XYZ file of C-alpha atoms in Angstrom:
363
model
C 41.785 21.936 33.366
C 41.132 19.813 30.300
C 43.754 17.224 29.284
C 45.527 17.438 25.953
C 44.977 13.766 25.086
C 42.056 11.438 25.786
C 42.822 7.731 25.606
C 39.591 5.929 24.665
C 39.600 2.301 25.737
C 36.446 0.137 25.418
C 36.279 -3.056 27.456
C 34.080 -6.146 27.363
C 35.463 -9.489 28.534
C 39.187 -8.877 28.941
C 39.221 -9.830 32.632
C 42.586 -9.263 34.296
C 44.166 -8.319 30.969
C 42.451 -4.950 31.334
C 44.647 -4.149 34.342
C 47.806 -4.428 32.235
C 46.267 -2.246 29.546
C 45.412 0.478 32.086
C 48.849 0.228 33.718
C 50.434 0.864 30.318
C 48.516 4.153 30.068
C 49.524 5.148 33.597
C 53.166 4.547 32.606
C 53.198 7.034 29.712
C 56.055 9.541 29.648
C 53.568 12.165 28.397
C 51.285 12.709 31.379
C 48.730 15.315 30.255
C 46.028 12.745 29.473
C 42.770 11.286 30.669
C 41.711 7.675 30.249
C 38.095 7.134 29.200
C 37.132 3.548 30.003
C 33.987 2.554 28.100
C 32.023 -0.287 29.654
C 30.332 -2.041 26.730
C 28.187 -4.421 28.837
C 31.312 -6.017 30.254
C 31.686 -9.156 32.314
C 31.602 -8.567 36.072
C 35.295 -9.452 36.456
C 36.310 -6.925 33.799
C 33.958 -4.289 35.182
C 35.386 -4.761 38.682
C 38.906 -4.152 37.355
C 37.788 -0.951 35.622
C 35.980 0.320 38.734
C 38.963 -0.264 40.964
C 41.229 1.817 38.721
C 38.644 4.579 38.306
C 38.274 4.754 42.098
C 42.059 4.797 42.602
C 42.771 7.471 39.970
C 39.660 9.683 39.860
C 41.627 12.651 38.536
C 42.904 10.676 35.521
C 40.403 7.893 34.774
C 36.715 8.183 33.926
C 34.350 5.226 33.638
C 31.358 5.508 31.297
C 28.849 3.023 29.915
C 27.711 2.358 26.353
C 24.701 -0.013 26.317
C 24.580 -0.523 22.532
C 26.674 -3.614 21.985
C 29.664 -3.236 19.697
C 33.125 -1.749 19.838
C 32.135 0.872 17.246
C 29.388 2.279 19.488
C 31.736 2.119 22.472
C 34.521 4.019 20.710
C 32.136 6.655 19.374
C 30.706 7.277 22.842
C 34.192 7.474 24.319
C 35.281 10.008 21.708
C 32.175 12.163 22.162
C 32.518 12.204 25.945
C 36.274 12.791 25.915
C 37.695 16.155 27.009
C 41.023 16.149 25.175
C 41.833 17.852 21.905
C 43.560 14.673 20.705
C 42.280 11.095 20.805
C 44.354 7.929 21.169
C 42.554 4.626 20.673
C 43.528 1.327 22.234
C 41.896 -1.994 23.146
C 41.326 -3.579 26.526
C 43.932 -6.295 26.054
C 46.704 -4.296 24.372
C 49.630 -2.394 25.901
C 50.881 1.084 25.075
C 54.651 1.460 25.170
C 55.732 4.381 27.395
C 56.519 6.733 24.491
C 53.392 6.179 22.417
C 51.375 9.259 23.416
C 54.420 11.518 23.373
C 55.582 10.436 19.926
C 52.163 10.542 18.283
C 51.312 13.897 19.844
C 54.625 15.441 18.713
C 53.948 14.426 15.121
C 50.294 15.428 14.872
C 50.606 18.680 16.842
C 53.371 19.838 14.483
C 51.569 18.780 11.288
C 48.212 20.527 10.783
C 48.047 18.939 7.321
C 47.649 15.474 8.851
C 44.331 13.909 9.839
C 45.739 10.810 11.520
C 48.925 9.265 12.871
C 49.526 5.549 13.459
C 52.524 3.517 14.573
C 54.229 0.150 14.282
C 53.559 -2.501 16.939
C 55.031 -5.666 18.430
C 52.872 -8.783 18.312
C 52.599 -10.190 21.831
C 51.603 -13.732 22.778
C 48.204 -14.020 24.433
C 49.788 -14.779 27.806
C 51.917 -11.661 27.485
C 55.173 -13.549 27.941
C 56.617 -13.605 24.423
C 57.069 -11.102 21.627
C 56.089 -13.107 18.559
C 57.001 -10.468 15.977
C 58.682 -7.097 16.299
C 58.093 -3.761 14.597
C 55.051 -4.714 12.517
C 53.884 -1.826 10.313
C 50.189 -2.741 10.571
C 47.451 -5.155 9.542
C 47.470 -3.976 5.920
C 51.116 -4.364 5.006
C 53.142 -7.172 3.527
C 51.114 -9.399 1.248
C 50.545 -8.730 -2.427
C 46.813 -9.210 -1.912
C 46.718 -6.432 0.667
C 48.750 -4.093 -1.515
C 46.417 -4.686 -4.452
C 43.335 -4.117 -2.301
C 44.725 -0.825 -1.000
C 45.593 0.291 -4.518
C 41.924 -0.046 -5.528
C 40.741 1.853 -2.438
C 43.299 4.575 -3.071
C 42.050 4.905 -6.648
C 38.565 5.776 -5.334
C 39.955 9.139 -4.161
C 41.124 10.223 -7.616
C 37.942 12.245 -8.384
C 38.482 14.183 -5.125
C 41.898 15.501 -6.280
C 43.493 15.311 -2.842
C 46.958 16.862 -2.518
C 47.939 14.245 0.067
C 46.865 11.194 -1.983
C 50.288 9.505 -1.755
C 50.010 9.190 2.032
C 46.954 6.917 1.805
C 47.023 3.871 4.057
C 44.764 1.770 6.269
C 45.381 1.305 9.996
C 43.872 -0.789 12.755
C 41.951 1.043 15.478
C 44.305 0.253 18.407
C 47.100 2.366 16.864
C 45.137 5.454 15.822
C 45.790 9.007 17.022
C 43.772 11.969 15.732
C 42.119 15.263 16.633
C 38.678 14.931 18.174
C 37.132 17.664 16.040
C 38.401 16.061 12.823
C 36.901 12.683 13.791
C 33.561 14.324 14.551
C 33.672 16.161 11.223
C 34.334 12.815 9.507
C 31.266 11.344 11.197
C 33.025 9.017 13.680
C 32.824 5.272 13.066
C 29.895 3.764 11.184
C 27.710 1.705 13.549
C 26.614 -0.517 10.692
C 29.863 -2.391 11.368
C 28.893 -3.339 14.939
C 30.058 -5.326 16.772
C 33.402 -5.048 14.911
C 35.399 -5.770 11.731
C 36.342 -3.376 8.892
C 35.038 -0.344 10.801
C 38.560 1.007 11.257
C 39.411 0.793 7.561
C 36.183 2.530 6.546
C 36.856 5.204 9.182
C 40.334 5.672 7.694
C 38.750 6.272 4.290
C 36.586 9.142 5.601
C 39.379 10.615 7.730
C 41.651 10.629 4.686
C 39.315 13.041 2.945
C 40.221 15.590 5.642
C 44.006 15.269 5.711
C 47.061 13.131 5.179
C 48.229 10.090 7.138
C 51.569 9.372 8.768
C 52.861 6.035 10.045
C 55.565 6.435 12.697
C 58.182 3.819 11.748
C 58.773 2.511 15.248
C 56.887 0.159 17.530
C 54.900 2.073 20.141
C 52.377 -0.610 21.122
C 52.110 -4.257 22.074
C 49.217 -5.896 20.212
C 48.096 -9.084 21.941
C 47.508 -12.138 19.766
C 44.094 -13.747 20.126
C 43.659 -17.121 21.725
C 41.624 -19.779 19.929
C 38.417 -19.069 21.863
C 38.577 -15.339 21.165
C 39.162 -15.956 17.505
C 36.161 -18.284 17.320
C 33.967 -15.794 19.193
C 34.878 -13.081 16.691
C 34.172 -15.420 13.738
C 37.449 -14.437 12.083
C 37.618 -17.336 9.625
C 37.245 -16.107 6.050
C 34.293 -18.341 5.187
C 31.948 -17.320 8.024
C 28.741 -15.459 7.298
C 29.726 -12.648 9.689
C 32.935 -11.994 7.745
C 31.094 -11.973 4.439
C 28.284 -9.786 5.798
C 30.808 -7.176 6.989
C 32.500 -7.120 3.603
C 29.069 -6.589 2.025
C 28.501 -3.645 4.385
C 31.947 -2.276 3.536
C 31.172 -2.285 -0.174
C 27.758 -0.740 0.352
C 29.258 2.117 2.380
C 32.003 2.664 -0.187
C 29.455 2.741 -2.999
C 27.341 5.330 -1.175
C 30.344 7.598 -0.715
C 32.635 6.986 -3.697
C 30.578 5.186 -6.332
C 27.042 6.435 -6.696
C 27.990 10.002 -7.657
C 31.316 9.201 -9.367
C 30.836 7.254 -12.630
C 34.598 7.374 -13.189
C 34.969 5.098 -10.148
C 32.659 2.376 -11.471
C 35.525 0.458 -13.141
C 37.372 0.531 -9.804
C 34.361 -1.013 -8.096
C 34.245 -3.756 -10.705
C 37.909 -4.470 -10.014
C 37.282 -4.528 -6.261
C 34.364 -6.923 -6.647
C 36.323 -9.235 -8.906
C 39.320 -9.160 -6.571
C 37.302 -10.245 -3.521
C 35.105 -12.740 -5.382
C 38.192 -14.484 -6.685
C 39.960 -14.477 -3.305
C 36.975 -15.753 -1.358
C 36.035 -18.169 -4.124
C 39.503 -19.725 -4.106
C 39.316 -19.979 -0.309
C 35.999 -21.861 -0.494
C 37.576 -24.459 -2.776
C 39.131 -26.031 0.311
C 35.664 -26.989 1.599
C 34.024 -30.101 0.196
C 30.637 -28.364 0.534
C 31.862 -25.000 -0.695
C 33.337 -25.854 -4.080
C 30.186 -25.059 -6.048
C 29.805 -21.629 -4.463
C 33.534 -20.982 -4.735
C 33.509 -21.775 -8.439
C 30.479 -19.522 -9.002
C 32.209 -16.591 -7.290
C 35.339 -17.089 -9.364
C 33.190 -17.228 -12.501
C 31.620 -13.890 -11.547
C 35.110 -12.427 -11.112
C 35.889 -13.490 -14.692
C 32.674 -11.856 -15.886
C 33.517 -8.590 -14.116
C 37.139 -8.464 -15.298
C 37.397 -10.677 -18.394
C 40.745 -9.175 -19.313
C 42.461 -10.324 -16.114
C 44.127 -13.668 -16.826
C 44.516 -14.424 -13.105
C 40.791 -14.964 -12.776
C 40.667 -17.156 -15.861
C 43.481 -19.212 -14.340
C 41.536 -19.619 -11.082
C 38.373 -20.538 -12.958
C 40.184 -23.175 -15.015
C 41.431 -24.810 -11.815
C 37.859 -25.308 -10.575
C 37.347 -27.936 -13.315
C 40.298 -30.046 -12.161
C 39.685 -33.233 -10.100
C 39.001 -32.535 -6.414
C 42.068 -34.499 -5.368
C 44.253 -31.861 -7.065
C 42.631 -28.876 -5.353
C 44.958 -28.818 -2.302
C 47.882 -28.413 -4.661
C 46.391 -25.878 -7.047
C 44.436 -23.813 -4.504
C 47.211 -24.013 -1.903
C 45.657 -25.629 1.166
C 46.803 -28.653 3.219
C 43.652 -30.785 3.141
C 39.967 -30.605 2.321
C 37.664 -29.390 5.076
C 34.333 -31.105 5.731
C 32.409 -28.652 7.939
C 29.129 -27.079 6.940
C 29.056 -23.526 5.630
C 27.143 -20.869 7.588
C 25.315 -19.616 4.498
C 23.299 -21.083 1.652
C 23.205 -20.630 -2.107
C 20.690 -17.760 -1.833
C 23.113 -15.729 0.274
C 25.992 -16.710 -1.991
C 24.157 -15.419 -5.048
C 23.686 -12.036 -3.359
C 27.215 -11.772 -1.937
C 29.105 -8.940 -3.632
C 26.513 -8.856 -6.371
C 26.605 -5.668 -8.380
C 22.802 -5.505 -8.099
C 23.116 -5.081 -4.317
C 24.696 -1.659 -4.868
C 22.108 -0.319 -7.284
C 20.827 3.120 -6.354
C 18.012 4.407 -8.512
C 18.990 3.756 -12.104
C 22.756 3.733 -11.439
C 24.512 0.418 -11.433
C 28.169 -0.349 -12.060
C 27.754 -3.431 -14.250
């Protein structure tokens, strides 16, 4: 008999942390589930942990392999090979609280108008010993920058005239719960984002076209903080080429879906470009070898949105003496490391010309 819920959990190099993640699924109060463990070319230690659980719980746990490297490919394969009507995503180092599946299932099963349900989480120290922050609503809540970014993305749906527009939000993958058939209809996650980063937000955009979102206002998951090595391996710093490349992909995908055929959205794209060029440009001002590129990005933001005084203010600051930059660009001290990209890449980054399709261009 098929389970109601499939928990899709990719793993790579989590080691013994994977055991805690699997135990948290086994401890769910809602027990009509299967766990699909997706081996994404994992380390031998991590693979051994997964095998031992699959051998111990063959009626509940299935082990499959996805050779194409990247969490997006791994999640897509797990979803396609799952047997449940509903899908819960999690990561190999995170912990589900006992009520997570029950609570998310109760909401989504009773609300056919919804496409996706997420939840709050507690931020857990990497060693699993300390709760660093409780009841966090998600990665895209809190700061004014995030709220502004989401307001632009929400505006892209205006031409679609969605009845559920006010429920728009963005959620991280580890907290997502949705119907399998809806995810397949949406096209699953876009593999252009492999190995990771921004794929969950772009997936949220496509899922939102098919129904509303609901964020359960209680913590149902422990999200493990990254250690320094993991953070470096993922290239999470804002100035790295990988981060900038993924943002470029994000904009390209958005343009294909919400820009090319919707001229009324072109001003929104200009605002989005200006917003990110200014933010990343101001960030680069903390690097002694990034100030020229940072200033050029801020200048492009002014060109795209000349009526926004914030960008003029940022641009004016670029002409101040370097010794004043920590104060005016809000960083502790100047950084001396080399950038991972050159001026050629910088000139292409978030350039409106990179989204031209045929004769259409939102300049």
